[in-house]
Short mmCIF file of C-alpha atoms in Angstrom, two decimals:
data_model
loop_
_atom_site.label_atom_id
_atom_site.label_comp_id
_atom_site.label_asym_id
_atom_site.label_seq_id
_atom_site.Cartn_x
_atom_site.Cartn_y
_atom_site.Cartn_z
CA UNK I 1 -64.86 10.70 -73.35
CA UNK I 2 -68.08 10.60 -71.42
CA UNK I 3 -70.32 13.61 -71.48
CA UNK I 4 -73.53 13.59 -69.58
CA UNK I 5 -75.74 16.61 -69.80
CA UNK I 6 -79.23 17.75 -69.03
CA UNK I 7 -81.47 19.58 -71.41
CA UNK I 8 -82.97 22.00 -68.90
CA UNK I 9 -81.21 23.41 -65.87
CA UNK I 10 -84.47 24.31 -64.09
CA UNK I 11 -87.98 22.94 -64.21
CA UNK I 12 -91.01 24.40 -62.49
CA UNK I 13 -94.18 22.32 -62.21
CA UNK I 14 -97.42 22.59 -60.33
CA UNK I 15 -98.21 20.22 -57.56
CA UNK I 16 -100.04 17.22 -58.89
CA UNK I 17 -98.68 17.51 -62.42
CA UNK I 18 -96.25 15.03 -63.93
CA UNK I 19 -92.58 16.01 -64.29
CA UNK I 20 -90.16 14.91 -66.96
CA UNK I 21 -86.45 15.47 -66.58
CA UNK I 22 -84.21 14.69 -69.53
CA UNK I 23 -80.59 13.66 -69.84
CA UNK I 24 -78.30 12.98 -72.79
CA UNK I 25 -75.13 10.94 -72.73
CA UNK I 26 -72.40 10.66 -75.33
CA UNK I 27 -70.63 7.41 -74.66
CA UNK I 28 -72.42 4.60 -76.39
CA UNK I 29 -70.49 2.15 -74.21
CA UNK I 30 -72.38 3.35 -71.13
CA UNK I 31 -74.28 0.39 -69.78
CA UNK I 32 -75.70 1.48 -66.45
CA UNK I 33 -77.62 4.61 -65.59
CA UNK I 34 -78.85 6.06 -62.33
CA UNK I 35 -81.03 8.97 -61.28
CA UNK I 36 -80.26 10.72 -58.02
CA UNK I 37 -82.14 13.36 -56.07
CA UNK I 38 -80.18 15.88 -54.05
CA UNK I 39 -81.79 18.14 -51.50
CA UNK I 40 -80.03 21.23 -50.30
CA UNK I 41 -77.08 20.48 -48.03
CA UNK I 42 -77.43 16.72 -48.41
CA UNK I 43 -75.86 13.97 -50.42
CA UNK I 44 -77.49 12.49 -53.52
CA UNK I 45 -80.22 10.00 -52.84
CA UNK I 46 -80.72 7.02 -55.15
CA UNK I 47 -84.03 7.10 -56.99
CA UNK I 48 -83.94 4.49 -59.71
CA UNK I 49 -81.51 2.79 -62.03
CA UNK I 50 -81.64 1.06 -65.37
CA UNK I 51 -79.31 -1.18 -67.27
CA UNK I 52 -78.64 -0.90 -70.96
CA UNK I 53 -80.52 -4.09 -71.76
CA UNK I 54 -83.76 -2.40 -70.71
CA UNK I 55 -85.62 0.58 -72.10
CA UNK I 56 -88.03 1.25 -69.26
CA UNK I 57 -88.16 0.72 -65.57
CA UNK I 58 -90.78 1.78 -63.08
CA UNK I 59 -90.61 2.53 -59.41
CA UNK I 60 -92.95 4.15 -56.98
CA UNK I 61 -94.23 7.27 -58.82
CA UNK I 62 -91.08 7.30 -60.97
CA UNK I 63 -90.29 5.87 -64.36
CA UNK I 64 -86.98 5.89 -66.17
CA UNK I 65 -86.86 5.60 -69.93
CA UNK I 66 -83.73 4.77 -71.85
CA UNK I 67 -83.33 5.35 -75.58
CA UNK I 68 -79.98 3.93 -76.58
CA UNK I 69 -80.44 4.88 -80.22
CA UNK I 70 -80.30 8.60 -79.44
CA UNK I 71 -78.43 8.18 -76.13
CA UNK I 72 -81.18 9.76 -74.11
CA UNK I 73 -82.46 9.12 -70.61
CA UNK I 74 -85.48 10.56 -68.90
CA UNK I 75 -87.00 10.52 -65.45
CA UNK I 76 -90.74 10.84 -65.10
CA UNK I 77 -92.29 11.71 -61.76
CA UNK I 78 -96.00 11.20 -61.47
CA UNK I 79 -98.22 13.47 -59.39
CA UNK I 80 -95.33 15.69 -58.36
CA UNK I 81 -95.36 16.76 -54.72
CA UNK I 82 -93.65 19.64 -52.89
CA UNK I 83 -91.26 17.12 -51.35
CA UNK I 84 -90.01 16.32 -54.83
CA UNK I 85 -88.42 19.77 -55.05
CA UNK I 86 -84.68 19.14 -55.35
CA UNK I 87 -81.86 18.90 -57.87
CA UNK I 88 -81.95 15.76 -59.95
CA UNK I 89 -78.81 14.26 -61.46
CA UNK I 90 -78.46 11.54 -64.01
CA UNK I 91 -75.31 9.46 -63.94
CA UNK I 92 -73.88 7.06 -66.48
CA UNK I 93 -71.32 4.33 -66.06
CA UNK I 94 -69.24 2.92 -68.91
CA UNK I 95 -69.04 -0.82 -69.23
CA UNK I 96 -65.62 -0.93 -67.64
CA UNK I 97 -64.72 0.44 -64.23
CA UNK I 98 -66.82 1.68 -61.37
CA UNK I 99 -66.86 5.46 -61.77
CA UNK I 100 -70.09 7.29 -62.53
CA UNK I 101 -70.18 10.35 -64.74
CA UNK I 102 -72.69 12.85 -63.43
CA UNK I 103 -74.72 15.31 -65.42
CA UNK I 104 -75.01 18.97 -64.46
CA UNK I 105 -78.29 18.60 -62.64
CA UNK I 106 -81.84 19.89 -63.08
CA UNK I 107 -83.44 21.89 -60.33
CA UNK I 108 -87.08 20.87 -59.92
CA UNK I 109 -89.37 23.35 -58.21
CA UNK I 110 -92.86 22.25 -57.32
CA UNK I 111 -95.30 25.07 -56.82
CA UNK I 112 -98.63 24.74 -54.96
CA UNK Y 1 -80.89 -0.24 -46.35
CA UNK Y 2 -77.58 0.87 -47.90
CA UNK Y 3 -76.89 3.73 -45.52
CA UNK Y 4 -73.67 5.72 -45.67
CA UNK Y 5 -72.74 7.93 -42.76
CA UNK Y 6 -70.32 10.79 -43.20
CA UNK Y 7 -68.73 12.71 -40.36
CA UNK Y 8 -68.35 15.53 -39.60
CA UNK Y 9 -71.16 17.28 -41.44
CA UNK Y 10 -69.47 20.65 -41.16
CA UNK Y 11 -65.95 21.83 -40.41
CA UNK Y 12 -64.68 25.37 -40.04
CA UNK Y 13 -60.96 25.72 -39.44
CA UNK Y 14 -57.96 27.90 -39.99
CA UNK Y 15 -55.73 27.78 -43.03
CA UNK Y 16 -52.94 25.24 -42.66
CA UNK Y 17 -54.99 22.78 -40.63
CA UNK Y 18 -55.40 19.19 -41.74
CA UNK Y 19 -58.93 17.88 -41.69
CA UNK Y 20 -60.08 14.27 -41.65
CA UNK Y 21 -63.48 13.23 -42.96
CA UNK Y 22 -64.88 9.76 -42.24
CA UNK Y 23 -67.20 7.77 -44.43
CA UNK Y 24 -68.86 4.64 -43.08
CA UNK Y 25 -71.18 2.16 -44.69
CA UNK Y 26 -73.56 1.17 -41.89
CA UNK Y 27 -75.46 -1.78 -43.23
CA UNK Y 28 -73.43 -3.08 -46.15
CA UNK Y 29 -69.87 -3.82 -47.07
CA UNK Y 30 -68.51 -1.20 -49.44
CA UNK Y 31 -65.83 -2.87 -51.47
CA UNK Y 32 -65.39 0.35 -53.39
CA UNK Y 33 -65.73 3.86 -52.02
CA UNK Y 34 -65.66 7.13 -53.87
CA UNK Y 35 -64.88 10.69 -52.88
CA UNK Y 36 -66.45 13.63 -54.64
CA UNK Y 37 -66.22 17.36 -54.44
CA UNK Y 38 -69.13 19.63 -55.23
CA UNK Y 39 -69.12 23.39 -55.69
CA UNK Y 40 -72.32 25.42 -55.25
CA UNK Y 41 -74.90 24.83 -57.96
CA UNK Y 42 -72.60 22.41 -59.75
CA UNK Y 43 -72.45 18.70 -60.27
CA UNK Y 44 -70.35 16.18 -58.41
CA UNK Y 45 -66.73 15.89 -59.43
CA UNK Y 46 -65.08 12.56 -58.74
CA UNK Y 47 -61.81 12.96 -56.86
CA UNK Y 48 -60.76 9.38 -56.25
CA UNK Y 49 -61.86 5.76 -56.14
CA UNK Y 50 -60.65 3.43 -53.45
CA UNK Y 51 -60.92 -0.30 -52.95
CA UNK Y 52 -60.55 -1.82 -49.52
CA UNK Y 53 -56.96 -2.59 -48.72
CA UNK Y 54 -55.42 -0.97 -51.77
CA UNK Y 55 -54.25 2.46 -52.79
CA UNK Y 56 -56.78 4.94 -54.08
CA UNK Y 57 -56.97 5.86 -57.74
CA UNK Y 58 -57.05 9.60 -58.16
CA UNK Y 59 -58.67 11.51 -60.98
CA UNK Y 60 -56.55 13.74 -63.14
CA UNK Y 61 -55.75 17.01 -61.45
CA UNK Y 62 -56.37 15.76 -57.92
CA UNK Y 63 -53.25 15.90 -55.77
CA UNK Y 64 -52.85 12.60 -53.93
CA UNK Y 65 -50.52 14.15 -51.37
CA UNK Y 66 -53.08 16.86 -50.67
CA UNK Y 67 -56.08 14.57 -50.38
CA UNK Y 68 -55.05 11.44 -48.52
CA UNK Y 69 -57.47 8.56 -48.76
CA UNK Y 70 -57.44 5.48 -46.58
CA UNK Y 71 -59.86 2.58 -47.09
CA UNK Y 72 -58.80 0.35 -44.23
CA UNK Y 73 -61.92 -1.79 -43.98
CA UNK Y 74 -65.02 -2.70 -45.93
CA UNK Y 75 -67.03 -0.18 -43.93
CA UNK Y 76 -64.70 2.79 -43.48
CA UNK Y 77 -62.88 5.19 -45.73
CA UNK Y 78 -61.27 8.45 -44.67
CA UNK Y 79 -60.29 11.53 -46.60
CA UNK Y 80 -57.69 13.83 -45.07
CA UNK Y 81 -57.29 17.26 -46.54
CA UNK Y 82 -53.76 18.16 -45.59
CA UNK Y 83 -52.67 21.73 -44.90
CA UNK Y 84 -56.03 23.04 -46.06
CA UNK Y 85 -56.30 26.46 -47.66
CA UNK Y 86 -59.33 28.60 -48.50
CA UNK Y 87 -59.45 27.22 -52.04
CA UNK Y 88 -60.08 23.78 -50.54
CA UNK Y 89 -63.36 24.99 -49.11
CA UNK Y 90 -66.08 22.89 -50.66
CA UNK Y 91 -68.72 20.24 -50.09
CA UNK Y 92 -67.09 16.82 -49.95
CA UNK Y 93 -69.26 13.74 -50.44
CA UNK Y 94 -68.41 10.08 -50.19
CA UNK Y 95 -70.23 7.09 -51.57
CA UNK Y 96 -69.95 3.35 -51.28
CA UNK Y 97 -70.73 0.53 -53.64
CA UNK Y 98 -71.32 -3.07 -52.67
CA UNK Y 99 -69.41 -4.88 -55.32
CA UNK Y 100 -70.31 -5.64 -58.88
CA UNK Y 101 -69.87 -2.54 -60.96
CA UNK Y 102 -73.51 -2.39 -61.93
CA UNK Y 103 -74.65 -1.54 -58.44
CA UNK Y 104 -75.73 1.94 -57.39
CA UNK Y 105 -73.45 4.09 -55.31
CA UNK Y 106 -74.96 5.11 -52.00
CA UNK Y 107 -73.99 8.54 -50.76
CA UNK Y 108 -73.29 10.11 -47.43
CA UNK Y 109 -74.77 13.48 -46.56
CA UNK Y 110 -71.55 15.32 -47.26
CA UNK Y 111 -69.14 17.48 -45.29
CA UNK Y 112 -69.15 21.22 -45.67
CA UNK Y 113 -65.52 22.31 -45.30
CA UNK Y 114 -64.80 25.99 -44.74
CA UNK Y 115 -61.21 27.14 -44.45
CA UNK Y 116 -60.69 30.62 -43.04
#
């Protein structure tokens, strides 16, 4: 079955530094991956996605890297800001069906 | 774009009450909607998947008679927690997806359900 996990449950970074959040998945048939940001008391907010035919995708201040060989996904946030403090989830979707499998989440704390 | 509205945001009610939660896609047609449950400091657990006009598919361990899901239109899905008990207290979140399976799910802001 699918298993999506995060290497670090919490991450503390200084404002202005770059953040890297990691995620591992177990199902090699996963073909679509999404990073979500969840602030306290709110629903997850879409950040960026990547399909399995890509290994890198960039957005505004964020980059997602996909390494299918080792089934690893990472989210890089450049110049981290206090507003980036939240819990970040990776999610993976197998190549059949619609359901996403969510990781446990990493809590990112940005300190001034 | 891709906004999902969930209502109510918070419900506090007595044990035995049935509670209905609405999930609306405001600016897109959600052919598939999902209902999740989230406990404090934990990840999202998928409860059920519903496609417009058809019966919901429930995940293992989720009682379909307890959690009634209706997806009557492309913009509205409802979750009714029937005869709620304190153990049903949780954060319930819905999401909608526009169509092809490789599209992101867009989430509502959740409903905090507290059963006394």
